[in-house]
Amino acid sequence: MNRTRNSPFRSPDGLTERAQRKGVELPPAPEGTTSPSTTTPGHRLRVRYAKRGRMRFASHRDIARALERALRRASVPVAFSQGFSPHPKISYTGAAPTGVASEAEYLELTLAEERPPESVRAGLDAAMPDGIDIVEAVEARTPGLADRLQASLWMVELAGVGPDDAAEAVAAYMAADSVEVERVTKKGRRRFDTRSAVVDIDVSGDTAEPEPEGRHAAYAILRMVVRHTQPAVRPDDVLTGLRRVADLAPPSSTSMTRLAQGPLDEPTGAIADPLTVDRTDARATNPGTADPYAEERRDNAPQPSASTTGLSQ
């Protein structure tokens, strides 16, 4: 996407950020606004957000720009780095690829002033474009969020592929010792193994008769737990591996969604919520403090799985 610095954020179908704005229309974001303090230790928050609908096609840079505008519009006092070119102290971890939806993206904010996490969450959510939803914000009370993001649970929908054919291909893939694929990375074209990163794949779906007008009624759903490795193994890499070992080639484009990412329990393949430890530490620090958002957070939190098989039931 080619845009000047002052041009509005545009979605893949050409809608401006203002046209997609949630709720009432907001005033333009002032450019060049900096934090009132860049030298004092800041107040760190950890934020989970979702990338849904058309916004799955937004690049990481697009989302970063939209967030910086939302911070200004919501009057969130984000801290800035020092030097000739200050930039907001925002750290992204484990961002999903462009074209992939996600229910579990994470970032860290450093604020120049202490603010209630729920107030920051609500303000940012109202100021972000439709399709980028700020789900939760908690205080960063423990170190090492990036280290906790050890694996992801992905859901891949294969239109036009029957569950039996998908299950046969998955069985061949999981039985292989190594399944190498090629992909162009920042370091050029690389060849790497995908099989070692895959913990488990579960298959479900529907085997209905084909519908008229060329639409595919049969479809398979893959739920796969994939470790975070270097180079990163993405769900489309696993699909390439399935094509190599079992000639599984969906007749139409696939839909991919990250359902969760966090600490991995190797024996069971379960993925836990990475923010649980921050909430636990908060309750230990303030045992008498009631949490008015606990019930809503439980409803919205990524659900840990005992296994991929358990999730599909």
Short mmCIF file of N, CA and C in Angstrom, two decimals, residues 199-272:
data_model
loop_
_atom_site.label_atom_id
_atom_site.label_comp_id
_atom_site.label_asym_id
_atom_site.label_seq_id
_atom_site.Cartn_x
_atom_site.Cartn_y
_atom_site.Cartn_z
N VAL A 199 2.80 -30.01 16.66
CA VAL A 199 2.55 -30.88 17.82
C VAL A 199 1.41 -31.84 17.51
N ASP A 200 0.32 -31.35 16.92
CA ASP A 200 -0.83 -32.20 16.64
C ASP A 200 -1.73 -31.50 15.62
N ILE A 201 -2.47 -32.30 14.85
CA ILE A 201 -3.47 -31.80 13.92
C ILE A 201 -4.73 -32.64 14.08
N ASP A 202 -5.85 -31.97 14.28
CA ASP A 202 -7.13 -32.66 14.36
C ASP A 202 -7.99 -32.25 13.16
N VAL A 203 -8.77 -33.20 12.64
CA VAL A 203 -9.58 -32.98 11.45
C VAL A 203 -11.06 -33.14 11.79
N SER A 204 -11.85 -32.17 11.33
CA SER A 204 -13.31 -32.28 11.42
C SER A 204 -13.89 -31.62 10.19
N GLY A 205 -15.24 -31.61 10.04
CA GLY A 205 -15.83 -30.95 8.89
C GLY A 205 -17.14 -31.54 8.49
N ASP A 206 -17.48 -31.38 7.19
CA ASP A 206 -18.78 -31.81 6.67
C ASP A 206 -18.55 -32.48 5.31
N THR A 207 -19.37 -33.48 5.02
CA THR A 207 -19.23 -34.20 3.75
C THR A 207 -20.49 -34.09 2.91
N ALA A 208 -21.17 -32.94 2.96
CA ALA A 208 -22.41 -32.76 2.20
C ALA A 208 -22.15 -32.82 0.70
N GLU A 209 -23.23 -33.04 -0.08
CA GLU A 209 -23.11 -33.09 -1.54
C GLU A 209 -22.77 -31.71 -2.09
N PRO A 210 -22.06 -31.66 -3.23
CA PRO A 210 -21.71 -30.36 -3.83
C PRO A 210 -22.96 -29.54 -4.12
N GLU A 211 -22.87 -28.25 -3.90
CA GLU A 211 -23.98 -27.35 -4.15
C GLU A 211 -23.92 -26.83 -5.59
N PRO A 212 -25.04 -26.29 -6.11
CA PRO A 212 -25.02 -25.74 -7.49
C PRO A 212 -24.17 -24.49 -7.57
N GLU A 213 -23.97 -24.04 -8.80
CA GLU A 213 -23.23 -22.80 -9.09
C GLU A 213 -21.77 -22.89 -8.68
N GLY A 214 -21.25 -24.13 -8.64
CA GLY A 214 -19.83 -24.30 -8.40
C GLY A 214 -19.38 -24.12 -6.97
N ARG A 215 -20.31 -23.92 -6.03
CA ARG A 215 -19.91 -23.75 -4.64
C ARG A 215 -19.58 -25.10 -4.02
N HIS A 216 -18.67 -25.08 -3.06
CA HIS A 216 -18.23 -26.31 -2.41
C HIS A 216 -18.95 -26.48 -1.08
N ALA A 217 -19.77 -27.54 -0.98
CA ALA A 217 -20.45 -27.79 0.28
C ALA A 217 -19.55 -28.58 1.23
N ALA A 218 -18.78 -29.52 0.68
CA ALA A 218 -17.87 -30.31 1.51
C ALA A 218 -16.70 -29.43 1.97
N TYR A 219 -16.32 -29.59 3.20
CA TYR A 219 -15.17 -28.85 3.69
C TYR A 219 -14.56 -29.59 4.88
N ALA A 220 -13.30 -29.35 5.08
CA ALA A 220 -12.58 -29.92 6.22
C ALA A 220 -12.03 -28.78 7.06
N ILE A 221 -12.00 -29.00 8.36
CA ILE A 221 -11.43 -28.02 9.29
C ILE A 221 -10.26 -28.67 10.01
N LEU A 222 -9.11 -28.05 9.89
CA LEU A 222 -7.91 -28.52 10.58
C LEU A 222 -7.66 -27.62 11.78
N ARG A 223 -7.46 -28.22 12.93
CA ARG A 223 -7.00 -27.49 14.12
C ARG A 223 -5.62 -28.00 14.46
N MET A 224 -4.63 -27.13 14.33
CA MET A 224 -3.24 -27.55 14.49
C MET A 224 -2.53 -26.73 15.55
N VAL A 225 -1.77 -27.42 16.38
CA VAL A 225 -0.91 -26.77 17.36
C VAL A 225 0.50 -26.75 16.79
N VAL A 226 1.06 -25.55 16.63
CA VAL A 226 2.37 -25.39 15.99
C VAL A 226 3.29 -24.61 16.92
N ARG A 227 4.46 -25.18 17.18
CA ARG A 227 5.46 -24.49 18.02
C ARG A 227 5.99 -23.26 17.28
N HIS A 228 6.40 -22.25 18.07
CA HIS A 228 7.07 -21.08 17.50
C HIS A 228 8.55 -21.39 17.36
N THR A 229 9.01 -21.47 16.14
CA THR A 229 10.39 -21.83 15.85
C THR A 229 11.03 -20.77 14.98
N GLN A 230 12.32 -20.94 14.73
CA GLN A 230 13.05 -20.09 13.80
C GLN A 230 13.65 -20.96 12.70
N PRO A 231 13.29 -20.72 11.43
CA PRO A 231 12.28 -19.76 10.97
C PRO A 231 10.88 -20.20 11.40
N ALA A 232 9.97 -19.25 11.48
CA ALA A 232 8.62 -19.54 11.93
C ALA A 232 7.91 -20.46 10.93
N VAL A 233 7.23 -21.48 11.46
CA VAL A 233 6.41 -22.36 10.63
C VAL A 233 4.97 -21.86 10.70
N ARG A 234 4.44 -21.42 9.57
CA ARG A 234 3.10 -20.84 9.50
C ARG A 234 2.11 -21.91 9.03
N PRO A 235 0.80 -21.67 9.22
CA PRO A 235 -0.16 -22.68 8.78
C PRO A 235 -0.10 -22.96 7.28
N ASP A 236 0.21 -21.92 6.47
CA ASP A 236 0.31 -22.17 5.04
C ASP A 236 1.52 -23.05 4.70
N ASP A 237 2.57 -23.00 5.54
CA ASP A 237 3.70 -23.91 5.35
C ASP A 237 3.27 -25.36 5.59
N VAL A 238 2.42 -25.56 6.61
CA VAL A 238 1.92 -26.91 6.88
C VAL A 238 1.06 -27.39 5.71
N LEU A 239 0.24 -26.50 5.13
CA LEU A 239 -0.56 -26.88 3.97
C LEU A 239 0.34 -27.26 2.79
N THR A 240 1.42 -26.52 2.61
CA THR A 240 2.37 -26.88 1.56
C THR A 240 2.96 -28.25 1.82
N GLY A 241 3.25 -28.53 3.10
CA GLY A 241 3.76 -29.85 3.46
C GLY A 241 2.75 -30.95 3.19
N LEU A 242 1.47 -30.69 3.46
CA LEU A 242 0.42 -31.68 3.17
C LEU A 242 0.31 -31.94 1.67
N ARG A 243 0.53 -30.90 0.88
CA ARG A 243 0.51 -31.07 -0.57
C ARG A 243 1.69 -31.93 -1.03
N ARG A 244 2.83 -31.77 -0.39
CA ARG A 244 4.03 -32.51 -0.79
C ARG A 244 3.91 -33.99 -0.45
N VAL A 245 3.42 -34.31 0.75
CA VAL A 245 3.41 -35.71 1.17
C VAL A 245 2.16 -36.47 0.74
N ALA A 246 1.04 -35.74 0.50
CA ALA A 246 -0.22 -36.44 0.21
C ALA A 246 -0.99 -35.82 -0.95
N ASP A 247 -0.41 -34.86 -1.66
CA ASP A 247 -1.06 -34.22 -2.80
C ASP A 247 -2.42 -33.63 -2.42
N LEU A 248 -2.52 -33.06 -1.21
CA LEU A 248 -3.75 -32.41 -0.77
C LEU A 248 -3.73 -30.97 -1.26
N ALA A 249 -4.62 -30.65 -2.20
CA ALA A 249 -4.63 -29.31 -2.79
C ALA A 249 -6.07 -28.80 -2.81
N PRO A 250 -6.45 -27.92 -1.88
CA PRO A 250 -7.81 -27.37 -1.87
C PRO A 250 -8.12 -26.65 -3.18
N PRO A 251 -9.34 -26.82 -3.73
CA PRO A 251 -9.68 -26.18 -5.00
C PRO A 251 -9.93 -24.68 -4.90
N SER A 252 -10.04 -24.16 -3.70
CA SER A 252 -10.27 -22.72 -3.53
C SER A 252 -9.39 -22.23 -2.38
N SER A 253 -9.41 -20.92 -2.16
CA SER A 253 -8.57 -20.33 -1.12
C SER A 253 -9.00 -20.82 0.26
N THR A 254 -8.05 -20.86 1.16
CA THR A 254 -8.31 -21.34 2.51
C THR A 254 -8.50 -20.17 3.45
N SER A 255 -9.19 -20.43 4.55
CA SER A 255 -9.38 -19.43 5.60
C SER A 255 -8.62 -19.89 6.83
N MET A 256 -7.75 -18.99 7.36
CA MET A 256 -6.89 -19.33 8.49
C MET A 256 -7.12 -18.36 9.64
N THR A 257 -7.23 -18.90 10.85
CA THR A 257 -7.45 -18.08 12.03
C THR A 257 -6.60 -18.61 13.18
N ARG A 258 -5.88 -17.71 13.84
CA ARG A 258 -5.19 -18.10 15.07
C ARG A 258 -6.19 -17.99 16.21
N LEU A 259 -6.43 -19.09 16.90
CA LEU A 259 -7.37 -19.11 18.00
C LEU A 259 -6.72 -18.78 19.33
N ALA A 260 -5.45 -19.12 19.49
CA ALA A 260 -4.76 -18.87 20.75
C ALA A 260 -3.27 -18.98 20.53
N GLN A 261 -2.50 -18.32 21.39
CA GLN A 261 -1.05 -18.54 21.47
C GLN A 261 -0.64 -18.33 22.91
N GLY A 262 0.37 -19.08 23.34
CA GLY A 262 0.79 -18.97 24.73
C GLY A 262 1.71 -20.11 25.12
N PRO A 263 1.85 -20.35 26.43
CA PRO A 263 2.71 -21.44 26.92
C PRO A 263 2.19 -22.79 26.45
N LEU A 264 3.11 -23.66 26.07
CA LEU A 264 2.76 -24.99 25.55
C LEU A 264 3.08 -26.06 26.58
N ASP A 265 2.10 -26.91 26.86
CA ASP A 265 2.32 -28.10 27.67
C ASP A 265 2.63 -29.24 26.71
N GLU A 266 3.90 -29.61 26.61
CA GLU A 266 4.34 -30.59 25.61
C GLU A 266 3.62 -31.94 25.73
N PRO A 267 3.44 -32.51 26.94
CA PRO A 267 2.80 -33.83 27.00
C PRO A 267 1.37 -33.85 26.47
N THR A 268 0.62 -32.79 26.69
CA THR A 268 -0.79 -32.78 26.30
C THR A 268 -1.07 -31.95 25.05
N GLY A 269 -0.17 -31.06 24.67
CA GLY A 269 -0.41 -30.16 23.55
C GLY A 269 -1.33 -29.01 23.89
N ALA A 270 -1.59 -28.78 25.18
CA ALA A 270 -2.46 -27.69 25.60
C ALA A 270 -1.72 -26.36 25.53
N ILE A 271 -2.45 -25.30 25.15
CA ILE A 271 -1.91 -23.95 25.12
C ILE A 271 -2.65 -23.11 26.15
N ALA A 272 -1.91 -22.51 27.06
CA ALA A 272 -2.50 -21.72 28.15
C ALA A 272 -2.56 -20.25 27.76
#
